[in-house]
PDB file of C-alpha atoms and ligand atoms in Angstrom:
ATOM      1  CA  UNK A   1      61.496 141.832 101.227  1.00 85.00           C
ATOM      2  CA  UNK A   2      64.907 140.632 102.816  1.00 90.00           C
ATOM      3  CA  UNK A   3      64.630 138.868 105.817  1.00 91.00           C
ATOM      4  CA  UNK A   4      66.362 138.832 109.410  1.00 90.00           C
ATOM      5  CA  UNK A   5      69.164 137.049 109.731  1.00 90.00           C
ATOM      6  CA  UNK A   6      68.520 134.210 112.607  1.00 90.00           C
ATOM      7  CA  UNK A   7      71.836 134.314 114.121  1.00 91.00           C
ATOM      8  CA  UNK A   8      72.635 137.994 113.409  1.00 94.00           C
ATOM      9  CA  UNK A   9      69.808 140.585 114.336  1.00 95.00           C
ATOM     10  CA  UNK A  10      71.667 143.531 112.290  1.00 97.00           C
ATOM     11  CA  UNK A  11      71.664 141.354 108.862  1.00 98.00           C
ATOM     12  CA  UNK A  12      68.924 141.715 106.369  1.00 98.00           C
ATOM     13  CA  UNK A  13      69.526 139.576 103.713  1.00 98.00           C
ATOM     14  CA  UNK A  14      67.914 139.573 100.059  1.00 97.00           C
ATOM     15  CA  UNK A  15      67.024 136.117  98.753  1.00 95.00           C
ATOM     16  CA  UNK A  16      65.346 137.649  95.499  1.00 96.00           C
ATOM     17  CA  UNK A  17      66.128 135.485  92.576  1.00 97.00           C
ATOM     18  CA  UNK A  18      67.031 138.254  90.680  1.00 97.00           C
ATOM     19  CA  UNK A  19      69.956 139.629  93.308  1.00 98.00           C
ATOM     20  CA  UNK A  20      70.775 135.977  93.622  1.00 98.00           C
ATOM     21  CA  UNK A  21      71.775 135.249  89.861  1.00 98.00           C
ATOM     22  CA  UNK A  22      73.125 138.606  89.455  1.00 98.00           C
ATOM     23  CA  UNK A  23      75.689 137.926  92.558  1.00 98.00           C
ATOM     24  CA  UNK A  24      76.513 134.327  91.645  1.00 98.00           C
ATOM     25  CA  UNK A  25      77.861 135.833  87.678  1.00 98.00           C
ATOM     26  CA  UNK A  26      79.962 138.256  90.149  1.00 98.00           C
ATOM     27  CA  UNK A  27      81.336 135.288  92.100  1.00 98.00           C
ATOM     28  CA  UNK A  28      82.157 133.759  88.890  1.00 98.00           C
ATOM     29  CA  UNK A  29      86.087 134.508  88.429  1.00 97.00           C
ATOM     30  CA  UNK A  30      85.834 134.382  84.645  1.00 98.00           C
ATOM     31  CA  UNK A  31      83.235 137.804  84.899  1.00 98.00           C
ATOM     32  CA  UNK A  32      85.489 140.608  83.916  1.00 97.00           C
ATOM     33  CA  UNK A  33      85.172 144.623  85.523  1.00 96.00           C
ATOM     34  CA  UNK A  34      82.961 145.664  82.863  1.00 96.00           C
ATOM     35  CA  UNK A  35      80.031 143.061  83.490  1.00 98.00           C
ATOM     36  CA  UNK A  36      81.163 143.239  87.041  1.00 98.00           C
ATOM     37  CA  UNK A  37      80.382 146.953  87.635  1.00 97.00           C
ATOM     38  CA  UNK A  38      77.240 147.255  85.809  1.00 98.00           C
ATOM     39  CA  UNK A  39      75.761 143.837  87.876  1.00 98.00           C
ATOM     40  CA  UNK A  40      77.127 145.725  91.334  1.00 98.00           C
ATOM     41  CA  UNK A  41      75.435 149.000  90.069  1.00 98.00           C
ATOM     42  CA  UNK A  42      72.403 147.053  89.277  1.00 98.00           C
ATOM     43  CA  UNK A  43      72.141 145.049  92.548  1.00 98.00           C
ATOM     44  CA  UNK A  44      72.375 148.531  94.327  1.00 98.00           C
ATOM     45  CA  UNK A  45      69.576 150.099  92.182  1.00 97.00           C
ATOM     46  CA  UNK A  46      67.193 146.693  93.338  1.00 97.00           C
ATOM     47  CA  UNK A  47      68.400 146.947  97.031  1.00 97.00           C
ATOM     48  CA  UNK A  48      67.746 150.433  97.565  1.00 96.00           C
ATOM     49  CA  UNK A  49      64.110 150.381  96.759  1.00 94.00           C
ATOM     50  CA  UNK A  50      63.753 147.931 100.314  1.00 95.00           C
ATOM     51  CA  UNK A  51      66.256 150.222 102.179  1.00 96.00           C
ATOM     52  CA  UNK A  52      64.127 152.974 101.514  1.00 95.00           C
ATOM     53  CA  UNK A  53      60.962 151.662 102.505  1.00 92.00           C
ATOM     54  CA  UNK A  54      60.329 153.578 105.579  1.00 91.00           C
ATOM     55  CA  UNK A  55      61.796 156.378 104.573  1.00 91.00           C
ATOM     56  CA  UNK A  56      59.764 159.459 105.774  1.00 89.00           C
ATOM     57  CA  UNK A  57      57.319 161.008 102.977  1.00 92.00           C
ATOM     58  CA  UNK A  58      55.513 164.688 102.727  1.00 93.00           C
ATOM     59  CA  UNK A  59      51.975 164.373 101.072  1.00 96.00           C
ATOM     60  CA  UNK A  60      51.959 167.162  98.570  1.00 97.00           C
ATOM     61  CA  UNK A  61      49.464 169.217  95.867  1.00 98.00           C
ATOM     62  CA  UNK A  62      50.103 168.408  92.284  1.00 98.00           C
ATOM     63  CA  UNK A  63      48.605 170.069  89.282  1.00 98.00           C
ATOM     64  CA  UNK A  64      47.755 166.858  86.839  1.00 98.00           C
ATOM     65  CA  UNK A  65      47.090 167.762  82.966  1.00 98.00           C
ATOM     66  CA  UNK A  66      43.550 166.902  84.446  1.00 98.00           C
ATOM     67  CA  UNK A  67      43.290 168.593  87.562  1.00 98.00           C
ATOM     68  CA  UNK A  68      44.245 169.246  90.949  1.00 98.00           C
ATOM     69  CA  UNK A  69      45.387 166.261  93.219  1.00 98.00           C
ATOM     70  CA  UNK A  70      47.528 164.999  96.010  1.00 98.00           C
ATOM     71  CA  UNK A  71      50.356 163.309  95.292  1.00 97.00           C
ATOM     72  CA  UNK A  72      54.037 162.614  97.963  1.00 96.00           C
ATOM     73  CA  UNK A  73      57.118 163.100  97.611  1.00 93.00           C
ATOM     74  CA  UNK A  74      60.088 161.947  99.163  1.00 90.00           C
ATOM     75  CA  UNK A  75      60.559 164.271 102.995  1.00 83.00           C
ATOM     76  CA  UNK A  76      64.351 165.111 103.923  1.00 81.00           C
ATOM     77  CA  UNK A  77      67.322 164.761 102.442  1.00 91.00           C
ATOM     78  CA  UNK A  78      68.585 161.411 101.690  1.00 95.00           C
ATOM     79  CA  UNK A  79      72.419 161.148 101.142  1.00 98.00           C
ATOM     80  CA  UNK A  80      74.450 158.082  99.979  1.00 98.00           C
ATOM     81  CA  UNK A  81      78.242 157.551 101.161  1.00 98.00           C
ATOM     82  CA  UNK A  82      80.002 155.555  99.452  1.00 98.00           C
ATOM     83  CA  UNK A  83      83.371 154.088 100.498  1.00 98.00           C
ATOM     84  CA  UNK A  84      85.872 154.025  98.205  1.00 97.00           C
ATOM     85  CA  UNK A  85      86.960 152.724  96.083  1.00 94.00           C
ATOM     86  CA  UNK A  86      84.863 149.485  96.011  1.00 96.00           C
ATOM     87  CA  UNK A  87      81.320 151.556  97.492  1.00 98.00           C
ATOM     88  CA  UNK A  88      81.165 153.938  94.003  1.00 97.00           C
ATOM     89  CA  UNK A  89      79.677 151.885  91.817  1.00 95.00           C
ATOM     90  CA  UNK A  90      77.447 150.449  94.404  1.00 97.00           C
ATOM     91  CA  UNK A  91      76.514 154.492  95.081  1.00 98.00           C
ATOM     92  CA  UNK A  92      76.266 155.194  91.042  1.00 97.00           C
ATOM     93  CA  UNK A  93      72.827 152.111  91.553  1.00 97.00           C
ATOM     94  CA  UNK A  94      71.344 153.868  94.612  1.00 97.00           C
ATOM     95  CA  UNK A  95      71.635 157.440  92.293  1.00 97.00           C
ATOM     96  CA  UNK A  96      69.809 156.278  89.304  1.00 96.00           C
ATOM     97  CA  UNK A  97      66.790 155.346  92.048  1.00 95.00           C
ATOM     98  CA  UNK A  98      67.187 158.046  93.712  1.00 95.00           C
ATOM     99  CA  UNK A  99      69.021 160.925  91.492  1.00 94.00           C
ATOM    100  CA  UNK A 100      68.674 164.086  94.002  1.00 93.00           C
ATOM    101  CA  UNK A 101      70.243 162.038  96.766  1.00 96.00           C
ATOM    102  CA  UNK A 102      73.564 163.614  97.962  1.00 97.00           C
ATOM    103  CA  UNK A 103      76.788 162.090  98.134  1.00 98.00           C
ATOM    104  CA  UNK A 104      79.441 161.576 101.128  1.00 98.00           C
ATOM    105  CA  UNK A 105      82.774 160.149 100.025  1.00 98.00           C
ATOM    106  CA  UNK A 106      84.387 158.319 102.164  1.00 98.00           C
ATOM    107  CA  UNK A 107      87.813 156.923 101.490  1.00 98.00           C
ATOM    108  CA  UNK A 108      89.241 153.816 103.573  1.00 96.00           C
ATOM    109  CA  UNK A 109      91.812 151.324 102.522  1.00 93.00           C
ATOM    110  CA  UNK A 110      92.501 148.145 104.959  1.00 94.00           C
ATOM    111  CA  UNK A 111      96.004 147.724 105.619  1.00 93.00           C
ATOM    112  CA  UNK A 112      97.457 144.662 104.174  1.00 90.00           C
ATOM    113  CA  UNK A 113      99.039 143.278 107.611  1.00 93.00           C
ATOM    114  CA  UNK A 114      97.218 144.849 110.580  1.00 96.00           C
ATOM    115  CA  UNK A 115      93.742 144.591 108.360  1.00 96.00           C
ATOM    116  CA  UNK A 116      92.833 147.478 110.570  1.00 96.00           C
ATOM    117  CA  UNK A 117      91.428 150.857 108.042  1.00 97.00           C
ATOM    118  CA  UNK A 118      93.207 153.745 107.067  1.00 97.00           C
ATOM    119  CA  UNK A 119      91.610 157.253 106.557  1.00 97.00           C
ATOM    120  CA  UNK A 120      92.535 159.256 103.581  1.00 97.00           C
ATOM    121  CA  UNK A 121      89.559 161.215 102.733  1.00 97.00           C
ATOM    122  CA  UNK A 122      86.310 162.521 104.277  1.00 97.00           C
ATOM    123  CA  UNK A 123      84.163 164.720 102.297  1.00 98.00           C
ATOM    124  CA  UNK A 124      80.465 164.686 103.960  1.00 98.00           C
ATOM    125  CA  UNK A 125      77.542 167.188 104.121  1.00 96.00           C
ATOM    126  CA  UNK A 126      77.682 169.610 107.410  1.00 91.00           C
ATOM    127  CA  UNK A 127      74.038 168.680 107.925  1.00 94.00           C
ATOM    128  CA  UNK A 128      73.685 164.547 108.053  1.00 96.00           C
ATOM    129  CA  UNK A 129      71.526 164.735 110.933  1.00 95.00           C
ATOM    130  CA  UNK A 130      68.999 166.094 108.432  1.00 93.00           C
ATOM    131  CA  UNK A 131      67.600 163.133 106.790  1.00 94.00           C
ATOM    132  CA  UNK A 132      69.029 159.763 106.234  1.00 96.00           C
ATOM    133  CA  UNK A 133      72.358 158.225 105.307  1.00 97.00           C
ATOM    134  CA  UNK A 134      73.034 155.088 103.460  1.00 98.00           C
ATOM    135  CA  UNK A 135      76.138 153.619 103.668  1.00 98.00           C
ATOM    136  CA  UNK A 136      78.052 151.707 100.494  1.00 98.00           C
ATOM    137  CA  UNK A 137      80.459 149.051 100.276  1.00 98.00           C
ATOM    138  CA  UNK A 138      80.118 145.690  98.702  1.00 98.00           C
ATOM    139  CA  UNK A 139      82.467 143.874 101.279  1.00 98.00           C
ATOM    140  CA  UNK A 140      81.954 143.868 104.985  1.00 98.00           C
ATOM    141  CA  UNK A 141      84.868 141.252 105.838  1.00 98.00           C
ATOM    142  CA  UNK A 142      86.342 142.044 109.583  1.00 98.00           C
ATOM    143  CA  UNK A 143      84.086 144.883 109.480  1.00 98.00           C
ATOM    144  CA  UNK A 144      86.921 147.555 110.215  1.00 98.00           C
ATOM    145  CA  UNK A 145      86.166 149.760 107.581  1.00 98.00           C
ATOM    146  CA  UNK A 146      82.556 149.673 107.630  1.00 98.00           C
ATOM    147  CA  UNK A 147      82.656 150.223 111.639  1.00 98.00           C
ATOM    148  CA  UNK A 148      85.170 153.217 110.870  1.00 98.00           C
ATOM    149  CA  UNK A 149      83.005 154.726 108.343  1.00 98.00           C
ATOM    150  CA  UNK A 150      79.652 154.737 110.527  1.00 98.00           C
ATOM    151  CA  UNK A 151      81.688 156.631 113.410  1.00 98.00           C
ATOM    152  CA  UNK A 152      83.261 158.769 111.051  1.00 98.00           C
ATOM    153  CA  UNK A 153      79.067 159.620 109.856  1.00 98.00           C
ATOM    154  CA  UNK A 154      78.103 159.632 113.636  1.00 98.00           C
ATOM    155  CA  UNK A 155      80.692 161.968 113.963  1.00 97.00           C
ATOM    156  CA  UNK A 156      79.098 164.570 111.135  1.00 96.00           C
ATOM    157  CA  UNK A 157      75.951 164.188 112.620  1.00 97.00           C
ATOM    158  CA  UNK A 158      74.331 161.196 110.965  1.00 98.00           C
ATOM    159  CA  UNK A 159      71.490 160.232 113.110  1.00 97.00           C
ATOM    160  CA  UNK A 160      69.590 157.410 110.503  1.00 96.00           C
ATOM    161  CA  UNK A 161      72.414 155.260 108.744  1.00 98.00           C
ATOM    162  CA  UNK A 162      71.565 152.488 106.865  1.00 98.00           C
ATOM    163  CA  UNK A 163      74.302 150.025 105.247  1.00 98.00           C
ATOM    164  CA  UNK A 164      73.808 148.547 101.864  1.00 98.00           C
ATOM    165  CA  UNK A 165      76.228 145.486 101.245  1.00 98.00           C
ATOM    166  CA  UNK A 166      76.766 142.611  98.779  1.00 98.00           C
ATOM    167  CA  UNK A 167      78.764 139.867 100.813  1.00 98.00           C
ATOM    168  CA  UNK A 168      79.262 140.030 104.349  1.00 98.00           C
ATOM    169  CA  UNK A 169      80.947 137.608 106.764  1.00 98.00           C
ATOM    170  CA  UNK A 170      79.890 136.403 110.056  1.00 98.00           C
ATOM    171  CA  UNK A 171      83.471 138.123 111.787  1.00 97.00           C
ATOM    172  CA  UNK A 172      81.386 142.181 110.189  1.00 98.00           C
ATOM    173  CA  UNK A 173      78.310 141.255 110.824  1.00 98.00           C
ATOM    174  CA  UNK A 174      79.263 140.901 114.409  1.00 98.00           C
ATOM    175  CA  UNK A 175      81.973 143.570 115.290  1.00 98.00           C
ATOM    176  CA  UNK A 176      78.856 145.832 113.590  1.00 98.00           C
ATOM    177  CA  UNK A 177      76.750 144.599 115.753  1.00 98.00           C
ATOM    178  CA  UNK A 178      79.130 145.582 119.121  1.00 98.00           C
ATOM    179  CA  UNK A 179      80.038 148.819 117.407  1.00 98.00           C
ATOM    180  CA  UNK A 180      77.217 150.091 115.666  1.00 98.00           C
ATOM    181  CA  UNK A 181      73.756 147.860 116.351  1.00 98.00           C
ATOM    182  CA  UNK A 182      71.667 150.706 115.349  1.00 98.00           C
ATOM    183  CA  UNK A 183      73.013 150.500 112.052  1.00 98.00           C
ATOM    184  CA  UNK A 184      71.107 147.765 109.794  1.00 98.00           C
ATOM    185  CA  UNK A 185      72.783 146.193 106.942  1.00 98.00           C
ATOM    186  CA  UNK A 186      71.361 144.916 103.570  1.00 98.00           C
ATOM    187  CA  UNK A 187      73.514 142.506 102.038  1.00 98.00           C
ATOM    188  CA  UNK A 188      72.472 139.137  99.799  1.00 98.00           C
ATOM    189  CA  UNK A 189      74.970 136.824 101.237  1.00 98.00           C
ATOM    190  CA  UNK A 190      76.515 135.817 104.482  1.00 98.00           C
ATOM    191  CA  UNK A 191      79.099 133.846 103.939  1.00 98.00           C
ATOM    192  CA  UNK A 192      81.179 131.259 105.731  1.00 98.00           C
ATOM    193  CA  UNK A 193      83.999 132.934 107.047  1.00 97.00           C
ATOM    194  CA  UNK A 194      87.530 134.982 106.705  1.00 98.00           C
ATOM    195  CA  UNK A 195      90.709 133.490 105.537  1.00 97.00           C
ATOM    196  CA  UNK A 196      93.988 134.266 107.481  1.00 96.00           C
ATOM    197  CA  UNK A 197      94.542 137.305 104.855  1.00 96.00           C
ATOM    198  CA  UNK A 198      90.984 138.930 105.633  1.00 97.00           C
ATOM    199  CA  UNK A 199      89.247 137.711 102.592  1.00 98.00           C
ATOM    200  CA  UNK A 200      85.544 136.478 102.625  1.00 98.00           C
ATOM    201  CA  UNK A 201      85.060 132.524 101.790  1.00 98.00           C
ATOM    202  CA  UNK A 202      83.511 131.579  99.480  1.00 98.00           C
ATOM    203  CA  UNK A 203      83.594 135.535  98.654  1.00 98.00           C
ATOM    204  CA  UNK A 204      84.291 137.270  95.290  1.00 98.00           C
ATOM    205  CA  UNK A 205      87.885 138.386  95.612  1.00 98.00           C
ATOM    206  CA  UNK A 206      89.103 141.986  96.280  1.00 97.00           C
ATOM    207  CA  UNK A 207      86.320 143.879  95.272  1.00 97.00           C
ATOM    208  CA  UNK A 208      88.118 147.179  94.069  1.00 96.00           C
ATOM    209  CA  UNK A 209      90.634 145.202  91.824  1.00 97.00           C
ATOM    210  CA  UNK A 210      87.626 143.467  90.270  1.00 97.00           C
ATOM    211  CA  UNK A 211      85.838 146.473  89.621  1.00 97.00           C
ATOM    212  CA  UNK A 212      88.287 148.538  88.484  1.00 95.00           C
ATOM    213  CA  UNK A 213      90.713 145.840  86.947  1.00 92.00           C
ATOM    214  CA  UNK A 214      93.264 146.401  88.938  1.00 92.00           C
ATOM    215  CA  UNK A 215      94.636 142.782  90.041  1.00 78.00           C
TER     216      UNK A 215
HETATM  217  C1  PRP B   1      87.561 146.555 100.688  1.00 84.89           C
HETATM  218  C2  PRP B   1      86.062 146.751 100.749  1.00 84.89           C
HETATM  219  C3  PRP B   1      85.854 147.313 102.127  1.00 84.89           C
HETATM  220  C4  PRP B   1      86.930 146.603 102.928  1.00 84.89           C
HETATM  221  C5  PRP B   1      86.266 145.512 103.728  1.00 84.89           C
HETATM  222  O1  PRP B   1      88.218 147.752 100.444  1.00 84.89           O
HETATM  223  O2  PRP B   1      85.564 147.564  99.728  1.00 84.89           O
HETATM  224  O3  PRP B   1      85.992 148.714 102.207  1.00 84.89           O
HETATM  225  O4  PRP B   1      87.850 146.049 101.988  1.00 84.89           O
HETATM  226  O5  PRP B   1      87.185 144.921 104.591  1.00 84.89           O
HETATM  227  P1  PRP B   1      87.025 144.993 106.170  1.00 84.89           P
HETATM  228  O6  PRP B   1      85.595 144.694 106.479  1.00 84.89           O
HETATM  229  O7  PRP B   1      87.949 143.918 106.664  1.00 84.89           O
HETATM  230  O8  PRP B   1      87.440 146.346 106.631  1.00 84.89           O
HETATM  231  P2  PRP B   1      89.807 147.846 100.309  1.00 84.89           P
HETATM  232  O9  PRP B   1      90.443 148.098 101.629  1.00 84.89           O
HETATM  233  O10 PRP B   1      90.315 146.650  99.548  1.00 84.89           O
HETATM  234  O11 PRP B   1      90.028 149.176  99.462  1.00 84.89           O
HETATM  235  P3  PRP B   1      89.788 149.432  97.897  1.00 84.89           P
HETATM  236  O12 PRP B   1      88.332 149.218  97.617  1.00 84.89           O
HETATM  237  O13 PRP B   1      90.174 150.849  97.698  1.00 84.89           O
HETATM  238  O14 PRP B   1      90.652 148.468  97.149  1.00 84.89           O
HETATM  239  N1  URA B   2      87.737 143.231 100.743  1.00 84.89           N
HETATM  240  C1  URA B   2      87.427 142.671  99.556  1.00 84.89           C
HETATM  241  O1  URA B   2      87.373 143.365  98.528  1.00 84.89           O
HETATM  242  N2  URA B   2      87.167 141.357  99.521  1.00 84.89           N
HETATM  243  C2  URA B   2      87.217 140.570 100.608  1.00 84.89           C
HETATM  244  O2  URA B   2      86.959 139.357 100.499  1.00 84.89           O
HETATM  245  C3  URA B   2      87.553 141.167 101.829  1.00 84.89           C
HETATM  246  C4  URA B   2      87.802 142.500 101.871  1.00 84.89           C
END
């Protein structure tokens, strides 16, 4: 179970030993994109079985080789939105738990001087206010993209939205918290702090070059 964060009541963080090593071999600048994206992917797949916990369930029939019995299944529809580039691989984890899901892209760059987000793509399902939404993206830094993307899901309708993260800093955890405190995010580290360029300390680098390997 991750546990609230004392200092920041929107942070839920995962001290599993498991999500633990995994993230320290991600920290570890010698790890190269390929080990990189499958440990991200992996870390997703393990955090998504706690975000989902409460999720809403339907108790259903089901015809056993045996007999007749009641079984559940899974109630609304659950959609993961990912932002890119850095929340895909995180959303490719949370689909091999939970293949039917549907997904929202949502693509966001920060600019390299303001910091602030830029838009360049929103594709989401008309009907978000249906079940709910989990948000992706490994880095929550100032918190401007992540903020962005939960209006931009309030906007379509998204009434549940849950945030899955990998490294957050104290500056996101807290504009989240003004902006969006109904909006809980999972993350296994809270780091120290920003640097003057935006990046998180101790951190893992720019997520998207290390994923991709792009640097
Ligand atoms: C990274 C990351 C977040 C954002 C976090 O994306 O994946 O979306 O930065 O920073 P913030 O909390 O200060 O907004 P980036 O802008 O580098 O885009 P990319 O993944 O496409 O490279
Ligand atoms: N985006 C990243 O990918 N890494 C950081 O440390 C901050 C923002």
């Amino acid at each position: 179970m991750p546990n609230a964060h004392p200092d920041h009541p929107n942070i839920l963080l995962f001290n599993h030993p498991l999500i633990q090593h995994k993230l320290t071999v991600m920290r570890d600048r010698a790890t190269s994109h390929r080990p990189f994206r499958a440990l991200l992917e992996q870390i997703a797949g393990l955090m998504v079985y706690e975000v989902t916990r409460t999720f809403p369930s339907l108790e259903v029939d089901v015809e056993s080789p045996m007999e007749r019995t009641r079984g559940t299944r899974v109630d609304r529809s659950i959609t993961v939105c990912p932002v890119l580039r850095a929340g895909l691989a995180m959303a490719d984890g949370v689909l091999d738990m939970i293949p039917d899901a549907r997904v929202g892209h949502i693509g966001l760059f920060r600019d390299e001087k303001t910091l602030k987000p830029v838009t360049y793509l929103s594709k989401l399902p008309n009907d978000l206010h249906t079940g709910p939404v989990i948000l992706v993206d490994p880095m929550l830094a100032t918190g401007g993209s992540a903020a962005a993307a939960a209006t931009m899901l309030k906007d379509a309708g998204a009434l549940d939205i849950r945030m899955i993260c990998l490294v957050a800093a104290p500056e996101g955890a807290a504009l989240m918290h003004d902006a969006h405190p109904d909006v809980p995010i999972y993350t296994a580290a809270l780091d120290r702090q920003l640097n003057e360029k935006g990046y998180i300390l101790p951190g893992l680098g720019d997520a998207g070059d290390r994923l991709y390997g792009t640097a």
